[in-house]
Amino acid sequence: MKILAAIARETGKPFSVEHIEIEEPRQDEILVKVVATGVCHTDLVVRDGMMPTPLPAVLGHEGAGIVEKVGAGISKVKPGDHVVMTFNSCGTCPSCKNHDISYCHEFFPRNFEGARSDGSSALSQDGTPITSNFFGQSSFASYAICNELNVVKVPADIKLELLGPLACGIQTGAGSVLNALQVSQGDSFVVFGTGSVGLSAIMAASAVSATTIIAVDMNDDRLALAKSLGATHTINPSKVNSTEEILKITGYGAKFALDTTGIPAVIKGAVESLAPKGTCGILGASGPDTEISFNETHFMSGGRRLMGIVEGESNPDVFIPELIRLYQAGKFPFDKLIKMYDFQDINQAVEDSESGVTIKPVVTMPAA
Ligand code: CXF
Ligand code: ZN
């Protein structure tokens, strides 16, 4: 079948919207008519050649759409179901067996290799294969093929266009708070970086009534937005020393910190801002050679902890519907982060995301 897709053809260059071909779904695959897809920082990292995903590629990994067709072996969803497509996993390794699927032992090949596990591609143009199956979906396209492990059924009574970002960026921020760090009522929590992940973390901390929620960012407009979404305090580290401020606000330091930037100096500050027995989560994808350091005595003597977090340690079949319920209850207004763009304008969406004009761009497919 012919589909419309945004192709990353050359490193660092804009996407090119073209017609290509998609195969029929195999017996263990699901064909989804894509309605909208969020743009995530990871799509841009891959476009920029910082991961070994081969180009030309159809990227996109926050897809939302309607099931069009299923292979004979599919029972989880049926044509007509509303779904989002999340990260892929193998389903059989020790992590997957233990429901820790974001730590799938095959996370990298299943999400970044850009092919089915047998090496084949579901996408081609004039007979030449194009990298497909990015995060088990490649959803910058009018149709995408996914599988039972990364498809999540969502209710049909909520605007589907909004839901794609729940499948990566928003579940990463909210899940880091609710699943990984397990921030709860009365806790103090500080987040470094107020992009879509950081702001989702703030909304989640607010939803569970953390008492002190501190947002740290150099951008005053973002700090104002963070406040409107539940931050109790904001700090601009270009104006004041953030560690000193956090110690002043909390007394002993924060019980929980979350770095969303992946910047070593920021992570150092996040660890230094922890109270004794406090935990710092890190989730930024900063490239394969980045190393971090912090003071050994301070870290050890306070029993402090550092935790790597992928995809908010989410079990998406459970967590995404939970986030939708919180949204419907008015406790998780993630729609405030989203701006919609026509699919044809995907490069404008990317530009606005990179300049900070838009927090979470979502590209919507033409109706026909
Ligand atoms: C990524 C972030 C870096 C680690 C792998 C998962 N998440 C999606 O954008
Ligand atoms: Zn992502």
Tab-separated table of C-alpha atoms and ligand atoms in Angstrom:
chain	number	residue	atom	x	y	z
A	1	MET	CA	0.000	0.000	0.000
A	2	LYS	CA	1.148	3.561	-0.727
A	3	ILE	CA	1.532	5.803	2.313
A	4	LEU	CA	2.770	9.297	3.085
A	5	ALA	CA	5.884	9.451	5.272
A	6	ALA	CA	8.389	11.965	6.604
A	7	ILE	CA	11.785	10.543	5.710
A	8	ALA	CA	15.035	11.411	7.495
A	9	ARG	CA	17.291	11.118	4.444
A	10	GLU	CA	20.482	12.854	5.526
A	11	THR	CA	22.078	13.530	8.892
A	12	GLY	CA	20.972	16.851	10.351
A	13	LYS	CA	18.770	17.728	7.365
A	14	PRO	CA	15.021	18.462	7.410
A	15	PHE	CA	12.543	15.616	6.925
A	16	SER	CA	11.275	15.050	3.417
A	17	VAL	CA	7.555	14.218	3.064
A	18	GLU	CA	7.188	11.613	0.301
A	19	HIS	CA	5.072	8.689	-0.843
A	20	ILE	CA	6.493	5.243	-0.040
A	21	GLU	CA	5.169	1.675	0.227
A	22	ILE	CA	4.262	-0.270	3.365
A	23	GLU	CA	3.948	-4.069	3.454
A	24	GLU	CA	0.851	-5.944	4.575
A	25	PRO	CA	1.000	-6.755	8.316
A	26	ARG	CA	2.517	-10.180	9.059
A	27	GLN	CA	0.695	-12.651	11.321
A	28	ASP	CA	2.134	-11.057	14.474
A	29	GLU	CA	1.765	-7.440	13.300
A	30	ILE	CA	-0.845	-4.686	13.493
A	31	LEU	CA	-1.429	-2.048	10.819
A	32	VAL	CA	-2.450	1.290	12.347
A	33	LYS	CA	-3.908	4.251	10.479
A	34	VAL	CA	-1.957	7.037	12.148
A	35	VAL	CA	-4.004	10.036	13.289
A	36	ALA	CA	-1.224	12.007	14.989
A	37	THR	CA	2.331	11.565	16.255
A	38	GLY	CA	4.295	13.494	18.842
A	39	VAL	CA	7.789	14.743	18.052
A	40	CYS	CA	10.285	13.623	20.713
A	41	HIS	CA	13.859	14.806	21.256
A	42	THR	CA	15.030	11.243	20.508
A	43	ASP	CA	13.698	11.518	16.914
A	44	LEU	CA	15.992	14.503	16.441
A	45	VAL	CA	18.971	12.808	18.095
A	46	VAL	CA	18.577	9.968	15.576
A	47	ARG	CA	18.049	12.337	12.640
A	48	ASP	CA	21.277	14.050	13.691
A	49	GLY	CA	23.212	10.792	13.456
A	50	MET	CA	23.938	10.423	17.164
A	51	MET	CA	22.547	6.878	17.173
A	52	PRO	CA	23.465	4.179	14.659
A	53	THR	CA	19.927	3.925	13.201
A	54	PRO	CA	20.601	3.812	9.430
A	55	LEU	CA	19.221	6.572	7.202
A	56	PRO	CA	17.085	7.000	5.170
A	57	ALA	CA	14.595	6.229	7.906
A	58	VAL	CA	11.016	6.842	8.891
A	59	LEU	CA	11.266	7.894	12.544
A	60	GLY	CA	8.407	8.812	14.924
A	61	HIS	CA	7.657	6.912	18.136
A	62	GLU	CA	4.696	8.631	19.779
A	63	GLY	CA	2.041	7.430	17.349
A	64	ALA	CA	-1.718	7.493	17.965
A	65	GLY	CA	-4.218	6.012	15.562
A	66	ILE	CA	-6.897	3.496	14.694
A	67	VAL	CA	-6.249	-0.180	14.061
A	68	GLU	CA	-6.782	-0.845	10.348
A	69	LYS	CA	-5.854	-4.495	9.987
A	70	VAL	CA	-4.367	-7.245	12.172
A	71	GLY	CA	-2.351	-10.370	11.397
A	72	ALA	CA	-3.866	-13.790	12.100
A	73	GLY	CA	-1.988	-14.152	15.403
A	74	ILE	CA	-3.242	-10.902	16.959
A	75	SER	CA	-5.848	-10.977	19.735
A	76	LYS	CA	-4.968	-7.872	21.806
A	77	VAL	CA	-6.629	-5.360	19.468
A	78	LYS	CA	-9.044	-5.425	16.534
A	79	PRO	CA	-9.789	-3.108	13.585
A	80	GLY	CA	-11.432	0.099	14.763
A	81	ASP	CA	-9.730	0.168	18.182
A	82	HIS	CA	-8.092	3.422	19.222
A	83	VAL	CA	-4.449	2.832	20.149
A	84	VAL	CA	-1.156	4.488	20.913
A	85	MET	CA	2.206	2.973	19.981
A	86	THR	CA	4.902	2.974	22.627
A	87	PHE	CA	8.458	1.624	22.918
A	88	ASN	CA	9.178	-1.924	21.806
A	89	SER	CA	10.471	-4.854	23.835
A	90	CYS	CA	11.176	-8.568	23.323
A	91	GLY	CA	8.663	-10.050	25.771
A	92	THR	CA	10.928	-12.939	26.767
A	93	CYS	CA	14.084	-11.648	28.551
A	94	PRO	CA	14.344	-11.571	32.377
A	95	SER	CA	13.313	-7.876	32.524
A	96	CYS	CA	10.275	-8.407	30.293
A	97	LYS	CA	9.291	-11.509	32.290
A	98	ASN	CA	9.494	-9.371	35.443
A	99	HIS	CA	7.306	-6.627	33.858
A	100	ASP	CA	10.326	-4.268	33.787
A	101	ILE	CA	9.874	-3.885	30.057
A	102	SER	CA	11.612	-0.509	29.732
A	103	TYR	CA	14.761	-2.375	30.800
A	104	CYS	CA	14.275	-5.070	28.142
A	105	HIS	CA	17.652	-6.669	27.448
A	106	GLU	CA	16.940	-6.033	23.769
A	107	PHE	CA	15.774	-2.440	24.222
A	108	PHE	CA	18.394	-1.031	21.885
A	109	PRO	CA	17.951	-3.367	18.874
A	110	ARG	CA	14.153	-3.458	19.209
A	111	ASN	CA	13.856	0.338	19.233
A	112	PHE	CA	16.820	1.758	17.350
A	113	GLU	CA	17.971	-0.839	14.831
A	114	GLY	CA	15.280	0.166	12.366
A	115	ALA	CA	14.172	-3.253	11.186
A	116	ARG	CA	12.067	-6.223	12.236
A	117	SER	CA	13.967	-8.767	14.362
A	118	ASP	CA	14.590	-10.850	11.215
A	119	GLY	CA	16.321	-7.805	9.680
A	120	SER	CA	13.618	-7.057	7.110
A	121	SER	CA	11.987	-3.673	6.561
A	122	ALA	CA	8.248	-3.040	6.276
A	123	LEU	CA	8.871	0.126	4.248
A	124	SER	CA	10.329	0.736	0.811
A	125	GLN	CA	10.346	3.179	-2.078
A	126	ASP	CA	10.484	1.923	-5.654
A	127	GLY	CA	11.791	-1.404	-4.369
A	128	THR	CA	14.554	0.092	-2.176
A	129	PRO	CA	14.132	-0.638	1.566
A	130	ILE	CA	13.825	2.295	3.972
A	131	THR	CA	14.637	1.956	7.664
A	132	SER	CA	11.385	1.037	9.427
A	133	ASN	CA	10.195	-0.316	12.804
A	134	PHE	CA	11.768	2.614	14.685
A	135	PHE	CA	10.570	1.996	18.262
A	136	GLY	CA	8.574	-0.815	16.657
A	137	GLN	CA	6.430	1.679	14.727
A	138	SER	CA	8.033	4.422	12.521
A	139	SER	CA	4.953	6.569	13.011
A	140	PHE	CA	5.920	9.710	11.081
A	141	ALA	CA	3.655	8.275	8.400
A	142	SER	CA	0.017	7.881	7.463
A	143	TYR	CA	0.154	4.164	8.370
A	144	ALA	CA	2.447	2.287	10.736
A	145	ILE	CA	3.081	-1.355	11.580
A	146	CYS	CA	3.458	-2.284	15.254
A	147	ASN	CA	2.971	-5.423	17.352
A	148	GLU	CA	1.187	-6.636	20.484
A	149	LEU	CA	4.103	-5.733	22.752
A	150	ASN	CA	4.066	-2.024	21.912
A	151	VAL	CA	0.428	-1.320	21.117
A	152	VAL	CA	-1.742	0.119	23.906
A	153	LYS	CA	-5.514	0.294	23.623
A	154	VAL	CA	-6.946	3.656	24.696
A	155	PRO	CA	-10.538	4.791	25.292
A	156	ALA	CA	-12.422	6.069	22.252
A	157	ASP	CA	-14.086	8.923	24.155
A	158	ILE	CA	-10.992	11.111	24.310
A	159	LYS	CA	-9.421	13.089	21.487
A	160	LEU	CA	-6.965	10.628	19.923
A	161	GLU	CA	-4.752	13.433	18.516
A	162	LEU	CA	-3.661	14.281	22.057
A	163	LEU	CA	-2.580	10.834	23.148
A	164	GLY	CA	0.624	10.008	21.212
A	165	PRO	CA	3.007	11.848	23.580
A	166	LEU	CA	1.756	9.711	26.473
A	167	ALA	CA	3.628	6.853	24.783
A	168	CYS	CA	7.094	8.364	25.334
A	169	GLY	CA	7.863	11.881	26.603
A	170	ILE	CA	4.955	12.297	28.965
A	171	GLN	CA	5.096	8.789	30.416
A	172	THR	CA	8.839	9.294	30.891
A	173	GLY	CA	8.333	12.381	33.080
A	174	ALA	CA	5.244	11.223	34.945
A	175	GLY	CA	6.487	7.644	35.312
A	176	SER	CA	9.818	8.778	36.726
A	177	VAL	CA	7.895	10.443	39.544
A	178	LEU	CA	5.130	7.884	40.069
A	179	ASN	CA	6.765	4.543	39.166
A	180	ALA	CA	10.525	4.963	39.599
A	181	LEU	CA	11.051	7.521	42.385
A	182	GLN	CA	7.595	6.904	43.859
A	183	VAL	CA	7.184	10.469	45.076
A	184	SER	CA	4.165	10.704	47.365
A	185	GLN	CA	2.110	13.038	49.500
A	186	GLY	CA	4.230	15.336	51.684
A	187	ASP	CA	7.509	14.711	49.830
A	188	SER	CA	9.924	17.311	48.478
A	189	PHE	CA	10.836	16.976	44.800
A	190	VAL	CA	13.073	19.037	42.520
A	191	VAL	CA	13.212	18.745	38.755
A	192	PHE	CA	16.019	20.083	36.576
A	193	GLY	CA	14.744	21.105	33.132
A	194	THR	CA	11.194	22.143	32.263
A	195	GLY	CA	10.670	20.671	28.819
A	196	SER	CA	7.834	18.236	28.198
A	197	VAL	CA	9.444	15.580	30.413
A	198	GLY	CA	10.157	17.943	33.321
A	199	LEU	CA	6.717	19.552	33.184
A	200	SER	CA	5.067	16.113	33.087
A	201	ALA	CA	7.076	15.227	36.193
A	202	ILE	CA	5.815	18.377	37.934
A	203	MET	CA	2.184	17.611	37.057
A	204	ALA	CA	2.606	14.074	38.394
A	205	ALA	CA	4.226	15.289	41.650
A	206	SER	CA	1.365	17.746	42.037
A	207	ALA	CA	-1.214	15.014	41.330
A	208	VAL	CA	0.094	12.988	44.302
A	209	SER	CA	0.262	16.102	46.528
A	210	ALA	CA	4.013	16.377	47.007
A	211	THR	CA	4.385	19.319	49.391
A	212	THR	CA	7.441	21.007	47.882
A	213	ILE	CA	7.853	20.919	44.112
A	214	ILE	CA	10.820	22.906	42.810
A	215	ALA	CA	11.417	23.605	39.115
A	216	VAL	CA	14.912	24.603	37.950
A	217	ASP	CA	15.424	26.110	34.472
A	218	MET	CA	17.156	29.078	32.822
A	219	ASN	CA	13.963	30.053	30.966
A	220	ASP	CA	11.678	32.295	33.057
A	221	ASP	CA	8.644	31.687	30.822
A	222	ARG	CA	8.976	27.949	31.362
A	223	LEU	CA	9.320	28.526	35.108
A	224	ALA	CA	6.067	30.510	35.069
A	225	LEU	CA	4.366	27.632	33.249
A	226	ALA	CA	5.873	25.170	35.746
A	227	LYS	CA	4.264	27.186	38.535
A	228	SER	CA	0.887	27.120	36.844
A	229	LEU	CA	1.175	23.310	36.563
A	230	GLY	CA	1.980	22.712	40.232
A	231	ALA	CA	5.526	23.845	41.057
A	232	THR	CA	5.577	25.480	44.484
A	233	HIS	CA	8.976	27.111	43.914
A	234	THR	CA	11.062	28.019	40.866
A	235	ILE	CA	14.777	28.645	40.510
A	236	ASN	CA	16.652	30.211	37.621
A	237	PRO	CA	20.276	29.028	38.013
A	238	SER	CA	21.544	31.824	35.783
A	239	LYS	CA	20.526	34.199	38.594
A	240	VAL	CA	21.116	32.268	41.830
A	241	ASN	CA	22.984	29.190	43.079
A	242	SER	CA	20.402	26.437	42.713
A	243	THR	CA	21.903	24.070	45.319
A	244	GLU	CA	21.905	26.822	47.972
A	245	GLU	CA	18.322	27.768	47.077
A	246	ILE	CA	17.113	24.161	47.274
A	247	LEU	CA	18.759	23.725	50.683
A	248	LYS	CA	17.126	26.969	51.843
A	249	ILE	CA	13.661	25.905	50.639
A	250	THR	CA	13.797	22.328	51.929
A	251	GLY	CA	15.970	22.727	55.037
A	252	TYR	CA	17.991	19.510	54.509
A	253	GLY	CA	17.826	19.088	50.738
A	254	ALA	CA	15.215	17.404	48.574
A	255	LYS	CA	13.991	13.875	49.191
A	256	PHE	CA	13.788	13.357	45.422
A	257	ALA	CA	15.533	15.010	42.471
A	258	LEU	CA	15.117	14.359	38.763
A	259	ASP	CA	17.485	15.473	36.034
A	260	THR	CA	15.922	15.701	32.588
A	261	THR	CA	18.866	17.447	30.915
A	262	GLY	CA	21.588	14.795	30.748
A	263	ILE	CA	24.138	17.570	31.374
A	264	PRO	CA	26.900	16.351	33.751
A	265	ALA	CA	27.177	19.660	35.668
A	266	VAL	CA	23.405	19.721	36.187
A	267	ILE	CA	23.406	16.109	37.413
A	268	LYS	CA	26.189	17.003	39.857
A	269	GLY	CA	24.017	19.853	41.181
A	270	ALA	CA	20.989	17.544	41.388
A	271	VAL	CA	22.901	15.036	43.528
A	272	GLU	CA	24.256	17.845	45.736
A	273	SER	CA	20.718	19.091	46.320
A	274	LEU	CA	19.580	15.787	47.893
A	275	ALA	CA	18.771	15.371	51.579
A	276	PRO	CA	20.361	12.383	53.348
A	277	LYS	CA	18.708	9.184	52.008
A	278	GLY	CA	17.466	11.217	49.033
A	279	THR	CA	17.313	9.743	45.527
A	280	CYS	CA	18.190	11.390	42.231
A	281	GLY	CA	16.785	10.000	38.975
A	282	ILE	CA	18.505	10.609	35.644
A	283	LEU	CA	16.869	10.046	32.272
A	284	GLY	CA	18.564	12.273	29.695
A	285	ALA	CA	20.032	10.722	26.573
A	286	SER	CA	23.321	12.602	26.423
A	287	GLY	CA	25.273	10.423	23.991
A	288	PRO	CA	27.436	7.335	24.424
A	289	ASP	CA	30.577	9.068	25.745
A	290	THR	CA	29.155	11.281	28.507
A	291	GLU	CA	30.497	10.621	31.995
A	292	ILE	CA	29.253	12.071	35.281
A	293	SER	CA	30.965	12.777	38.587
A	294	PHE	CA	30.026	14.041	42.027
A	295	ASN	CA	31.583	14.191	45.480
A	296	GLU	CA	32.077	10.690	46.877
A	297	THR	CA	31.975	11.657	50.560
A	298	HIS	CA	28.769	13.684	50.242
A	299	PHE	CA	27.092	10.916	48.254
A	300	MET	CA	28.216	7.999	50.403
A	301	SER	CA	27.891	9.563	53.837
A	302	GLY	CA	24.307	10.652	53.309
A	303	GLY	CA	23.203	7.286	51.954
A	304	ARG	CA	22.130	9.098	48.805
A	305	ARG	CA	21.078	7.177	45.701
A	306	LEU	CA	21.283	7.651	41.963
A	307	MET	CA	18.853	5.884	39.657
A	308	GLY	CA	18.852	5.591	35.852
A	309	ILE	CA	15.319	5.696	34.465
A	310	VAL	CA	14.065	4.678	31.006
A	311	GLU	CA	10.540	5.531	29.804
A	312	GLY	CA	9.457	6.284	33.377
A	313	GLU	CA	9.683	2.564	34.229
A	314	SER	CA	6.256	2.404	32.712
A	315	ASN	CA	4.208	-0.681	32.021
A	316	PRO	CA	2.362	1.203	29.265
A	317	ASP	CA	-0.726	-1.045	29.136
A	318	VAL	CA	-1.438	-0.030	32.725
A	319	PHE	CA	0.222	3.362	33.044
A	320	ILE	CA	-1.064	5.130	29.915
A	321	PRO	CA	-4.745	4.469	30.772
A	322	GLU	CA	-3.920	5.640	34.319
A	323	LEU	CA	-2.535	8.934	32.975
A	324	ILE	CA	-5.663	9.342	30.832
A	325	ARG	CA	-7.853	8.863	33.927
A	326	LEU	CA	-5.804	11.475	35.819
A	327	TYR	CA	-6.212	13.852	32.850
A	328	GLN	CA	-9.966	13.278	32.760
A	329	ALA	CA	-10.113	13.958	36.507
A	330	GLY	CA	-8.413	17.329	35.899
A	331	LYS	CA	-5.248	16.295	37.764
A	332	PHE	CA	-2.858	15.892	34.853
A	333	PRO	CA	-3.479	18.614	32.230
A	334	PHE	CA	-0.853	17.378	29.754
A	335	ASP	CA	-2.792	18.932	26.848
A	336	LYS	CA	-1.336	22.294	27.967
A	337	LEU	CA	2.076	21.144	26.674
A	338	ILE	CA	0.873	20.257	23.177
A	339	LYS	CA	0.732	22.253	19.962
A	340	MET	CA	-0.680	20.640	16.803
A	341	TYR	CA	0.899	20.991	13.351
A	342	ASP	CA	-0.209	19.620	9.984
A	343	PHE	CA	1.975	16.670	9.006
A	344	GLN	CA	3.266	18.634	5.983
A	345	ASP	CA	4.664	21.179	8.452
A	346	ILE	CA	6.736	18.657	10.391
A	347	ASN	CA	9.947	20.642	9.867
A	348	GLN	CA	8.326	23.729	11.393
A	349	ALA	CA	7.254	21.565	14.336
A	350	VAL	CA	10.852	20.415	14.763
A	351	GLU	CA	12.212	23.969	14.491
A	352	ASP	CA	9.727	25.216	17.104
A	353	SER	CA	10.649	22.367	19.420
A	354	GLU	CA	14.362	23.057	19.058
A	355	SER	CA	13.945	26.806	19.633
A	356	GLY	CA	11.739	26.192	22.675
A	357	VAL	CA	8.713	27.964	21.144
A	358	THR	CA	6.716	24.726	21.427
A	359	ILE	CA	6.992	22.317	24.325
A	360	LYS	CA	5.494	19.227	22.698
A	361	PRO	CA	4.709	19.360	18.974
A	362	VAL	CA	2.247	16.838	17.581
A	363	VAL	CA	1.875	16.367	13.823
A	364	THR	CA	-1.596	15.423	12.596
A	365	MET	CA	-2.223	13.375	9.469
A	366	PRO	CA	-4.547	14.643	6.733
A	367	ALA	CA	-8.054	13.178	7.195
A	368	ALA	CA	-8.306	11.350	3.836
B	1	CXF	C1	14.739	7.083	25.025
B	1	CXF	C2	15.585	7.995	25.808
B	1	CXF	C3	16.978	7.496	25.851
B	1	CXF	C4	17.077	6.091	26.274
B	1	CXF	C5	16.232	5.201	25.443
B	1	CXF	C6	14.819	5.665	25.441
B	1	CXF	N1	13.414	7.392	25.130
B	1	CXF	C7	12.706	7.885	24.121
B	1	CXF	O1	12.738	8.910	23.561
B	2	ZN	ZN	10.851	9.612	22.902
